[in-house]
Amino acid sequence: MTPETTTVTSIRLAAPDGSPLPAARAGQYVTLRIPEGGDPAPVRSYSLSAASAEDGYRISVKHELHGVVSGYLTTTVRPGAAVEVAAPRGDFILKEGTGPVLLISAGIGVTPVLAMLHELAASHSGREVWWIHGARSPREHALRAEAHALLVSLSYGREYVFYSAASPGECDGEHIRAGRLGKDQLITLGVPAEADAYVCGPARFMANITDALTAAGIDSSAIHSELFGALSSINPGLTRSAGAPPHAPAGPRATGPMVTFARSGVSTPFPDGEGSLLELAEACDVPVRWSCRTGVCHTCVTPVLSGDIEYTSSPLDAPAGGQALICCARPESDVVLDM
């Protein structure tokens, strides 16, 4: 365990018997279940900040207020402790190519793009790499020395760091600037229009950065992003409004298989009787995506991190392996969904 800032701690994960871990791609995440965290055991997903065959996985966890899992990982867990970890997954990965790469992040969103930077440095990439990061101050800038060293090792590395609340004198350095990283700041940098961009951070930050990249002439297909937390809802015909935070459903506790919404941090038994996983998510105010609700459109397709599901009506086309159409699915066993 390595403290990175007062609120961020890096943790190495390895197999208890020392056997090799499943291969991981830079940008992917792992899902952890913490048996000591309560009943049911809480589940959370964390992007890998580094992964290698020699050193195993590394996650860098920010201690969130009232965060059961982050609090346990940053203040309670000790070397040698056992946690349940699913194999790495996710499509936010570095694409092959020779053109410029933009790695853009804010706050703890630095973790997956840092793993990408490690991959580029390890391969001695000759690509032009732009590292653009926003933080409140140097004191809250996790893994900054590591990122800087990796960029120095690259032949064509560029570094731009923005501090939104730095004290006088804390913005010394050619690559450090005062102010919040946003659309105007990014356009001013003059990023190349032929670049592939990888963006991670809060939803509003990513929306602003995506607008800026589009304005800079970068094709939307070359802009890749990863959102921490649940995806936004897609609910046709419903006016978007600020909903309640995810929670256990109202009423008596059910007795069906345990359903865990990993990104939203909710675990609850599946209700007795009829119903779907989509309906349970709605009862928990978990952000959901749907359109047809009949297994046709695939808008509700959701990764199943563990467990088995069954369909109450057969989908028109089955989803890819490891995924489910939650609008017409029920759990056959305890399940963990990536939502």
XYZ file of C-alpha atoms in Angstrom:
339
model
C 0.000 0.000 0.000
C 1.363 3.405 -0.994
C -0.163 6.753 0.063
C -0.243 9.026 -2.999
C -1.990 12.020 -1.365
C -3.913 12.504 1.867
C -6.982 10.955 0.205
C -5.582 8.572 -2.432
C -3.849 5.264 -1.739
C -2.386 2.827 -4.256
C -2.869 -0.871 -3.549
C -1.160 -3.818 -5.232
C -3.254 -6.912 -5.966
C -1.731 -10.362 -6.452
C -2.898 -13.976 -6.374
C -2.529 -15.589 -2.905
C -0.474 -18.461 -4.378
C 1.674 -16.210 -6.514
C 0.232 -17.530 -9.772
C -0.030 -15.199 -12.774
C -3.099 -12.972 -12.922
C -5.305 -12.770 -16.033
C -3.924 -10.464 -18.687
C -5.075 -6.848 -18.402
C -5.190 -4.072 -20.969
C -4.289 -0.512 -20.060
C -7.532 1.365 -19.332
C -9.498 -1.617 -18.024
C -10.991 -1.946 -14.536
C -11.453 -4.658 -11.920
C -14.422 -5.268 -9.635
C -13.777 -5.980 -5.948
C -16.009 -7.629 -3.371
C -15.130 -6.926 0.266
C -16.327 -9.774 2.576
C -15.503 -7.731 5.685
C -17.605 -4.799 4.495
C -20.986 -6.094 5.659
C -23.820 -8.374 4.643
C -24.176 -8.406 1.720
C -20.519 -7.791 0.942
C -20.182 -4.452 -0.905
C -18.877 -4.418 -4.475
C -17.033 -1.615 -6.265
C -15.120 -1.214 -9.532
C -11.737 0.518 -9.838
C -9.668 1.283 -12.920
C -6.187 -0.187 -12.957
C -3.552 2.518 -12.588
C -0.890 -0.013 -13.614
C -0.807 -3.689 -14.550
C 2.056 -5.985 -15.484
C 2.849 -9.694 -15.508
C 5.672 -9.114 -13.018
C 4.021 -6.792 -10.486
C 0.328 -7.748 -10.755
C -2.449 -5.180 -10.683
C -2.435 -1.784 -9.017
C -5.489 0.285 -8.159
C -5.351 3.827 -6.796
C -8.336 4.491 -4.554
C -9.713 7.842 -3.440
C -11.269 7.789 0.026
C -14.790 9.036 -0.581
C -16.917 10.466 2.221
C -19.236 7.695 3.465
C -17.579 5.270 1.014
C -17.631 1.857 2.694
C -15.286 0.169 0.226
C -12.952 3.112 -0.345
C -12.746 3.674 3.401
C -11.889 0.035 4.008
C -9.265 -0.037 1.263
C -7.566 3.208 2.275
C -7.714 2.991 6.078
C -8.361 -0.580 7.241
C -6.966 -3.164 4.846
C -3.458 -4.434 5.531
C -0.888 -6.266 3.377
C -1.891 -9.885 2.982
C -5.621 -9.248 3.339
C -7.896 -11.198 1.001
C -10.356 -9.518 -1.358
C -12.392 -11.060 -4.152
C -11.428 -9.594 -7.535
C -13.056 -10.241 -10.910
C -10.906 -10.429 -14.031
C -10.159 -7.102 -15.763
C -12.766 -5.894 -18.223
C -13.820 -2.804 -20.124
C -13.505 -1.372 -23.638
C -11.716 1.846 -22.655
C -8.367 0.650 -23.983
C -5.509 2.166 -25.949
C -5.896 1.557 -29.685
C -2.944 0.696 -31.892
C -1.691 3.364 -34.239
C 1.084 5.799 -35.028
C -0.715 9.129 -34.719
C -0.797 11.502 -31.738
C -2.417 10.371 -28.482
C -4.210 12.696 -26.075
C -4.511 11.413 -22.489
C -6.876 13.802 -20.695
C -8.113 13.458 -17.121
C -9.301 15.228 -14.006
C -8.867 14.190 -10.385
C -8.859 10.450 -9.740
C -9.825 9.988 -13.400
C -6.065 9.901 -13.924
C -5.886 6.164 -13.161
C -6.848 4.506 -16.482
C -4.971 7.015 -18.640
C -1.897 6.594 -16.421
C -2.014 2.870 -17.193
C -2.084 3.815 -20.882
C 0.919 6.079 -20.350
C 2.755 3.149 -18.728
C 1.988 1.022 -21.793
C 3.285 3.690 -24.176
C 6.478 4.170 -22.145
C 7.105 0.420 -21.819
C 6.928 0.031 -25.606
C 9.204 3.060 -26.153
C 6.469 4.515 -28.331
C 7.436 7.020 -30.984
C 3.941 8.515 -30.974
C 3.325 12.105 -29.950
C 1.773 11.823 -26.470
C -0.108 14.742 -24.924
C -0.669 14.403 -21.172
C -3.342 16.886 -20.023
C -4.551 16.723 -16.417
C -6.592 18.891 -14.077
C -6.423 18.859 -10.260
C -7.166 21.268 -7.435
C -3.551 21.667 -6.304
C -0.205 19.826 -6.188
C -1.197 18.405 -2.797
C -4.254 16.742 -4.364
C -2.536 15.668 -7.575
C -2.120 11.908 -7.229
C 0.701 10.085 -9.055
C 2.080 13.291 -10.575
C 5.795 12.406 -10.172
C 5.206 9.010 -11.757
C 3.392 10.496 -14.742
C 6.079 13.151 -15.197
C 8.878 10.548 -15.188
C 7.079 8.435 -17.781
C 6.567 11.457 -20.040
C 10.238 12.431 -19.779
C 11.142 8.915 -20.953
C 9.111 9.338 -24.152
C 10.700 10.902 -27.232
C 7.623 13.017 -27.985
C 5.890 13.542 -24.660
C 4.068 16.791 -23.860
C 2.785 17.594 -20.368
C 0.148 20.152 -19.343
C -1.152 20.285 -15.765
C -3.848 22.710 -14.596
C -4.405 23.534 -10.900
C -7.750 25.166 -10.141
C -7.025 26.106 -6.499
C -3.269 26.305 -6.188
C -1.570 28.654 -3.746
C 0.794 31.384 -5.005
C 4.044 29.823 -6.119
C 2.565 26.339 -6.665
C 2.285 26.800 -10.426
C 6.005 27.025 -11.029
C 7.165 24.948 -13.963
C 6.882 25.207 -17.709
C 4.152 22.569 -17.901
C 2.029 23.797 -14.956
C -0.746 26.358 -15.335
C -3.220 28.015 -12.982
C -6.923 27.604 -13.611
C -9.475 24.890 -14.176
C -8.996 22.594 -17.157
C -11.969 23.117 -19.465
C -12.990 23.731 -23.023
C -11.248 27.093 -23.505
C -7.984 25.886 -21.952
C -7.887 22.772 -24.112
C -8.560 24.653 -27.359
C -5.761 27.105 -26.480
C -3.248 24.240 -26.324
C -3.734 23.567 -30.040
C -4.166 19.807 -29.885
C -3.692 18.018 -33.236
C -6.895 17.222 -35.117
C -5.585 13.803 -36.223
C -5.148 12.579 -32.623
C -6.887 9.781 -30.737
C -8.212 11.129 -27.425
C -8.840 9.240 -24.171
C -10.795 11.165 -21.550
C -11.654 10.213 -17.964
C -13.195 12.237 -15.158
C -16.516 13.574 -13.874
C -19.429 13.649 -16.309
C -19.507 17.453 -16.728
C -15.758 17.580 -17.279
C -15.940 14.924 -19.970
C -18.807 16.672 -21.721
C -16.844 19.951 -21.823
C -13.673 18.241 -23.018
C -15.536 16.302 -25.699
C -17.021 19.575 -26.973
C -13.541 21.101 -27.031
C -12.029 18.164 -28.910
C -14.813 18.285 -31.475
C -14.268 22.022 -31.886
C -10.564 21.297 -32.431
C -11.475 19.144 -35.421
C -11.088 15.696 -33.845
C -13.557 13.164 -35.219
C -16.059 11.862 -32.663
C -15.000 8.278 -33.450
C -11.496 9.124 -32.202
C -12.739 10.382 -28.802
C -12.924 7.644 -26.160
C -14.138 8.202 -22.620
C -14.608 6.406 -19.310
C -17.073 7.623 -16.683
C -16.562 6.866 -12.992
C -19.869 5.709 -11.517
C -23.076 4.658 -13.209
C -23.871 5.557 -16.800
C -26.465 8.231 -17.395
C -30.038 7.107 -17.947
C -31.656 6.657 -21.336
C -35.410 6.694 -20.749
C -37.453 7.616 -23.852
C -40.385 9.904 -23.242
C -39.263 10.870 -19.741
C -38.008 14.322 -18.820
C -34.519 14.223 -17.371
C -34.473 15.348 -13.752
C -32.242 15.057 -10.717
C -33.211 11.745 -9.162
C -32.586 10.294 -5.745
C -29.257 8.564 -5.122
C -29.359 4.771 -5.579
C -30.823 2.941 -2.579
C -32.395 -0.338 -1.510
C -36.011 -0.716 -2.671
C -38.873 0.251 -0.408
C -40.984 -2.370 1.347
C -40.230 -5.685 3.054
C -36.923 -7.339 2.252
C -37.293 -9.898 -0.550
C -35.913 -13.441 -0.483
C -34.679 -13.988 -4.049
C -31.082 -14.132 -5.330
C -28.864 -11.218 -4.367
C -28.524 -8.556 -7.063
C -25.603 -6.128 -6.844
C -25.433 -2.954 -8.944
C -21.656 -2.537 -8.797
C -21.265 1.032 -10.074
C -24.128 2.319 -7.927
C -23.122 0.501 -4.750
C -26.479 -1.194 -4.081
C -27.062 -4.848 -3.184
C -30.561 -6.206 -2.602
C -32.434 -9.520 -2.959
C -34.479 -9.961 -6.121
C -38.218 -9.526 -5.415
C -40.461 -12.554 -5.153
C -42.916 -13.061 -8.003
C -42.719 -11.471 -11.414
C -40.448 -8.657 -12.510
C -37.183 -7.942 -14.301
C -33.743 -6.709 -13.394
C -34.627 -3.436 -15.108
C -37.661 -2.991 -12.845
C -35.550 -3.720 -9.774
C -32.983 -1.128 -10.873
C -35.749 1.428 -11.322
C -37.082 0.662 -7.827
C -33.589 1.350 -6.485
C -33.155 4.602 -8.465
C -30.147 3.063 -10.202
C -29.615 4.918 -13.521
C -30.999 2.655 -16.247
C -31.023 2.536 -20.028
C -33.981 1.200 -21.974
C -36.164 1.848 -24.971
C -38.294 -1.121 -26.056
C -38.450 -3.131 -22.772
C -39.086 -6.263 -24.866
C -35.594 -7.551 -25.717
C -35.451 -6.010 -29.195
C -33.439 -2.759 -29.198
C -30.455 -3.745 -26.952
C -30.417 -0.289 -25.320
C -30.472 -1.962 -21.883
C -27.582 -4.356 -22.552
C -25.516 -4.605 -19.362
C -22.313 -6.508 -18.492
C -22.862 -9.341 -15.988
C -19.768 -9.401 -13.776
C -20.766 -12.634 -12.038
C -23.740 -14.960 -11.704
C -26.363 -16.309 -14.098
C -29.574 -14.864 -15.530
C -32.604 -16.263 -17.325
C -34.955 -14.565 -19.776
C -38.668 -14.286 -19.136
C -39.100 -13.805 -22.904
C -36.510 -14.654 -25.511
C -34.630 -11.647 -26.926
C -34.876 -11.071 -30.649
C -31.077 -11.357 -30.802
C -29.028 -12.652 -27.889
C -26.415 -10.217 -26.514
C -22.715 -11.017 -26.514
C -21.340 -13.381 -23.897
C -21.105 -11.900 -20.417
C -23.926 -9.443 -21.086
C -27.674 -9.408 -20.455
C -30.738 -7.551 -21.666
C -32.030 -6.567 -18.246
C -35.455 -5.510 -19.513
C -36.498 -9.158 -19.835
C -34.017 -10.896 -17.523
C -34.187 -12.325 -14.011
C -31.366 -13.726 -11.872
C -30.939 -17.493 -11.603
C -28.294 -17.023 -8.910
C -26.679 -14.116 -7.084
C -25.560 -11.665 -9.782
C -23.341 -8.605 -10.012
C -24.249 -6.117 -12.759
C -21.985 -3.354 -14.071
C -24.448 -0.516 -13.481
